[in-house]
PDB file of C-alpha atoms in Angstrom:
ATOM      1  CA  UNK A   1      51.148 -69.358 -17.210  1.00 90.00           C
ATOM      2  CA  UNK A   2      50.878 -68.461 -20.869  1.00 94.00           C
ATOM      3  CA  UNK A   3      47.112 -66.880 -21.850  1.00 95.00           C
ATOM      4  CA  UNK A   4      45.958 -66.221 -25.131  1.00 97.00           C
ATOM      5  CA  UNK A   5      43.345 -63.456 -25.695  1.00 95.00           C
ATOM      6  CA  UNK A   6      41.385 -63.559 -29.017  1.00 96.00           C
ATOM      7  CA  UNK A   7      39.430 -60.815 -30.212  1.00 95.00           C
ATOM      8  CA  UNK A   8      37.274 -59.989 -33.313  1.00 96.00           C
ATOM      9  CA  UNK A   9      35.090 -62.245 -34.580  1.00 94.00           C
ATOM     10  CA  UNK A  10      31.450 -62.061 -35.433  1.00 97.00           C
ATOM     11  CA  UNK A  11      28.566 -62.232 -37.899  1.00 98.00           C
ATOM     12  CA  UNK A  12      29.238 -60.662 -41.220  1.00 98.00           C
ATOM     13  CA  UNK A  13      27.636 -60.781 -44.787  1.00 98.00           C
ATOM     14  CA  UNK A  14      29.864 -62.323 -47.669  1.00 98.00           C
ATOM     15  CA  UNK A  15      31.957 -59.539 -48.921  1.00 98.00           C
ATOM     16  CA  UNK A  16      32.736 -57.948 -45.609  1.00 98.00           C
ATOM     17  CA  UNK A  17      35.677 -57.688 -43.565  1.00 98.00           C
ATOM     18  CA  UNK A  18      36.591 -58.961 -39.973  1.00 98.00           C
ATOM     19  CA  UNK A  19      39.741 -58.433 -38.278  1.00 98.00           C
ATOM     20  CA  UNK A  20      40.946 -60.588 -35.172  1.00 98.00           C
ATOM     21  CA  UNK A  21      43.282 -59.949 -32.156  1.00 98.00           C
ATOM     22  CA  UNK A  22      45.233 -62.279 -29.992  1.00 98.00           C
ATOM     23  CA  UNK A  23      47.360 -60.932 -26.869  1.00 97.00           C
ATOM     24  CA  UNK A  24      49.843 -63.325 -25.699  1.00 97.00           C
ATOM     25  CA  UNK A  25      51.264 -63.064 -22.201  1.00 94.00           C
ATOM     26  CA  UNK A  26      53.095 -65.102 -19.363  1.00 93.00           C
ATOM     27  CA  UNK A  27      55.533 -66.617 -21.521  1.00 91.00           C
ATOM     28  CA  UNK A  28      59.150 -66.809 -19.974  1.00 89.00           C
ATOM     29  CA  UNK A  29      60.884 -67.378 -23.765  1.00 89.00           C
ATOM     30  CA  UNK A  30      60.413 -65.254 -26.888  1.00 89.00           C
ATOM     31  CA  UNK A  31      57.501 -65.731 -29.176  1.00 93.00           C
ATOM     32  CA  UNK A  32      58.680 -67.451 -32.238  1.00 93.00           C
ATOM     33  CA  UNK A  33      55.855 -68.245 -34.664  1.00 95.00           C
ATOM     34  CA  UNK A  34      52.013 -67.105 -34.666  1.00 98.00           C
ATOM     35  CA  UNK A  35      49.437 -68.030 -36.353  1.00 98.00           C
ATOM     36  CA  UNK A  36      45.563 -68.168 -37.144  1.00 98.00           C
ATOM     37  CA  UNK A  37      44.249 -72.221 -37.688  1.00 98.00           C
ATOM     38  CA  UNK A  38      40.216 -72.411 -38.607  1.00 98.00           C
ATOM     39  CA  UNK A  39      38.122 -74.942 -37.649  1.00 98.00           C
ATOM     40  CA  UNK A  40      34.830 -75.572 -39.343  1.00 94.00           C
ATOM     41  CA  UNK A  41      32.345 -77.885 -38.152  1.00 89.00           C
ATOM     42  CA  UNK A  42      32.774 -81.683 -38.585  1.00 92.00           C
ATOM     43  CA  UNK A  43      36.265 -80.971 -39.862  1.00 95.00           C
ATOM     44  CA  UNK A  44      40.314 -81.132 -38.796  1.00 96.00           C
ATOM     45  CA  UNK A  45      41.622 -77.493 -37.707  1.00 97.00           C
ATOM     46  CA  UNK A  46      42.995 -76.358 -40.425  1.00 97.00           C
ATOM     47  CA  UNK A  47      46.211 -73.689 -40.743  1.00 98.00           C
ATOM     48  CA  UNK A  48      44.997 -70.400 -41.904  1.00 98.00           C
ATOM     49  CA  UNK A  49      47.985 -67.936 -41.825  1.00 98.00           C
ATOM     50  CA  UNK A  50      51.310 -68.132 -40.062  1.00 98.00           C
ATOM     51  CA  UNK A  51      54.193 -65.265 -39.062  1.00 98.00           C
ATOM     52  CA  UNK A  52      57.560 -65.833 -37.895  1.00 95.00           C
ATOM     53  CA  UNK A  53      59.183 -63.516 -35.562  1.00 92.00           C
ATOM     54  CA  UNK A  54      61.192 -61.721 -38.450  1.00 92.00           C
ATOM     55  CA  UNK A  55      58.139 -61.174 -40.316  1.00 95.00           C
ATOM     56  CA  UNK A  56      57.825 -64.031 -42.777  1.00 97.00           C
ATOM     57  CA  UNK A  57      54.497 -65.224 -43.502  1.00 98.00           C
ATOM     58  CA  UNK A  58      52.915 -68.167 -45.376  1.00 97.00           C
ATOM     59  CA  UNK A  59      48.924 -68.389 -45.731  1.00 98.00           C
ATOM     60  CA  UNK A  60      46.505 -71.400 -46.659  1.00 98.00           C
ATOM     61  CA  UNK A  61      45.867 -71.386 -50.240  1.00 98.00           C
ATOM     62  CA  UNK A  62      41.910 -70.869 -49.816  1.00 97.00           C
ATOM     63  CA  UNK A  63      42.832 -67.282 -47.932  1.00 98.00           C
ATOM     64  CA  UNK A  64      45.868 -65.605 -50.542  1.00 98.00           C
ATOM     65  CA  UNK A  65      44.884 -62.099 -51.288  1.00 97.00           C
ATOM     66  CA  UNK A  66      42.137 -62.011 -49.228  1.00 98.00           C
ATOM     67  CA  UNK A  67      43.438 -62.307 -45.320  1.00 98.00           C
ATOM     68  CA  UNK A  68      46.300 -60.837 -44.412  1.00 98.00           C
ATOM     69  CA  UNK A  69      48.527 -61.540 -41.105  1.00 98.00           C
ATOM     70  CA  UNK A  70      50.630 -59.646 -38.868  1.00 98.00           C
ATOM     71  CA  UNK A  71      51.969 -58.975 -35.367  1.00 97.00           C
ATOM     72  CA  UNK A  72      53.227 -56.150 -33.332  1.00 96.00           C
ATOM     73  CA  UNK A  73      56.399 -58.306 -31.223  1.00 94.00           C
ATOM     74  CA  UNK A  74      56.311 -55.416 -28.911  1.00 94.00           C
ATOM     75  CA  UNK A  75      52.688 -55.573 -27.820  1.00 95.00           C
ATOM     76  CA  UNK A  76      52.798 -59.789 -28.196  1.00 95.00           C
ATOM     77  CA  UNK A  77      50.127 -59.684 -30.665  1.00 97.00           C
ATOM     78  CA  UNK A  78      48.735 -61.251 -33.982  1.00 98.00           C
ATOM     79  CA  UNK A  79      45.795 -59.465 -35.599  1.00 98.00           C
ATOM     80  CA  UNK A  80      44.297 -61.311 -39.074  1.00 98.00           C
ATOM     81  CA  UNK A  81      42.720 -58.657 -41.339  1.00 98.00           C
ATOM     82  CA  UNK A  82      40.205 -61.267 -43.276  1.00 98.00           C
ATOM     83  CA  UNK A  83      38.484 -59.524 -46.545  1.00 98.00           C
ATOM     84  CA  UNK A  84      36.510 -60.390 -49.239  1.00 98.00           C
ATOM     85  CA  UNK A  85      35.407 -62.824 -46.395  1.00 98.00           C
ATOM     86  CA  UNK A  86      32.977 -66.053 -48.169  1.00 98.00           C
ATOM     87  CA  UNK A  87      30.914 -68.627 -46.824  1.00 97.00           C
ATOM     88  CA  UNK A  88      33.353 -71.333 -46.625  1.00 96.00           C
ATOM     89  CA  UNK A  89      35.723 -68.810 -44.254  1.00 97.00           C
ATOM     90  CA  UNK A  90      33.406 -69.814 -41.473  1.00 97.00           C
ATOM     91  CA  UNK A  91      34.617 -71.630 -38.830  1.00 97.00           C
ATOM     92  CA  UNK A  92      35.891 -71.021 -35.191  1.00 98.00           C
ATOM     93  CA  UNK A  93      39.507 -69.399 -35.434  1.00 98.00           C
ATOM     94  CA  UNK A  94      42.197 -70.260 -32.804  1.00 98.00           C
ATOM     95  CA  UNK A  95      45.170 -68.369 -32.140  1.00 98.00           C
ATOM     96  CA  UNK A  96      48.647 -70.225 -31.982  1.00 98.00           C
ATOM     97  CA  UNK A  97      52.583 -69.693 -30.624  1.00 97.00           C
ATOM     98  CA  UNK A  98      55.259 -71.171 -30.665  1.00 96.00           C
ATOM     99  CA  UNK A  99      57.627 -70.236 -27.955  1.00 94.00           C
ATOM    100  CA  UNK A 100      60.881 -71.992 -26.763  1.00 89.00           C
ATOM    101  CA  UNK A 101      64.910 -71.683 -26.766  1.00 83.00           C
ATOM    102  CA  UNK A 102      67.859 -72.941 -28.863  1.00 78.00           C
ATOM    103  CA  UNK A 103      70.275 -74.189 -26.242  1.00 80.00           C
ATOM    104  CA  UNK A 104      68.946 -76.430 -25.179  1.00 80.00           C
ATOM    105  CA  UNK A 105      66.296 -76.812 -28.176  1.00 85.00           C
ATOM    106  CA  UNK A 106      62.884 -76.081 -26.887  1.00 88.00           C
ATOM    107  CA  UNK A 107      59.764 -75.780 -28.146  1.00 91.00           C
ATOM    108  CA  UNK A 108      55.982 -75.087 -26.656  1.00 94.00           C
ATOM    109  CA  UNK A 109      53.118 -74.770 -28.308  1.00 96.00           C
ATOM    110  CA  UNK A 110      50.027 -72.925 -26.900  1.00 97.00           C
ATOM    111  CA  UNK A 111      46.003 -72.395 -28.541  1.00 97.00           C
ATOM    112  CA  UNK A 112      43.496 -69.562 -27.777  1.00 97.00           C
ATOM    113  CA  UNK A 113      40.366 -70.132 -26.713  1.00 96.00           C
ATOM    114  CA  UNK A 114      38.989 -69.818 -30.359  1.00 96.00           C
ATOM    115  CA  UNK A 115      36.535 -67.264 -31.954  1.00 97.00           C
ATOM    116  CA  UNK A 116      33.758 -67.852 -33.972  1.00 97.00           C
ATOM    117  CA  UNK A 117      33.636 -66.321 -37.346  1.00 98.00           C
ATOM    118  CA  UNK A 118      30.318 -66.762 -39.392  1.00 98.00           C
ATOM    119  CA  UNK A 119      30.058 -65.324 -43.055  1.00 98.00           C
ATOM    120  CA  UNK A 120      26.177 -65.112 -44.273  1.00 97.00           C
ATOM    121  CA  UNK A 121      25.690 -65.418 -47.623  1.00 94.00           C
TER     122      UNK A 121
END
């Protein structure tokens, strides 16, 4: 049974900082991609930030320069370090893997529980 464990969100003013956790466990496969997807209200859940498992990373246009994500493969875990955070970053965050195998080709996809973030302006 795969769980994901988010972390880190809150209330903060506009021009703070936030920085999330997820902890992935119980998967049988490797971990390929993780990522951060934001939700805000009355609207489609959005991707946010993305990392493959060698590092590569691709963010939402809204977020460049201003969030940054990573992952320790080790410890199973994606952190998103969110500064110069604005209104419009509010939302509920949710946590996302990919996991699966090449032979034969595989792929499951699994969502945290989500985390409210809520910027004040």
């Amino acid at each position: 049974q795969v769980q994901l464990v988010e972390s880190g969100g809150g209330l903060v003013q506009a021009g703070g900082s936030l920085r999330l956790s997820c902890a992935a466990s119980g998967s049988r496969f490797s971990i390929n991609s993780m990522a951060w997807y934001r939700q805000a209200p009355g609207k489609h859940r959005d991707l946010v930030a993305r990392i493959t498992k060698g590092g590569t990373t691709n963010y939402a246009d809204s977020v460049k320069g201003r969030f940054t994500i990573s992952r320790d493969n080790v410890k199973n875990t994606v952190y998103l370090q969110m500064d110069s955070l604005k209104p419009e970053d509010t939302g509920v965050y949710y946590c996302h893997i990919r996991t699966g195998d090449l032979v034969p080709l595989t792929e499951y996809d699994y969502w945290g529980q989500g985390t409210q973030v809520t910027v004040s302006s």
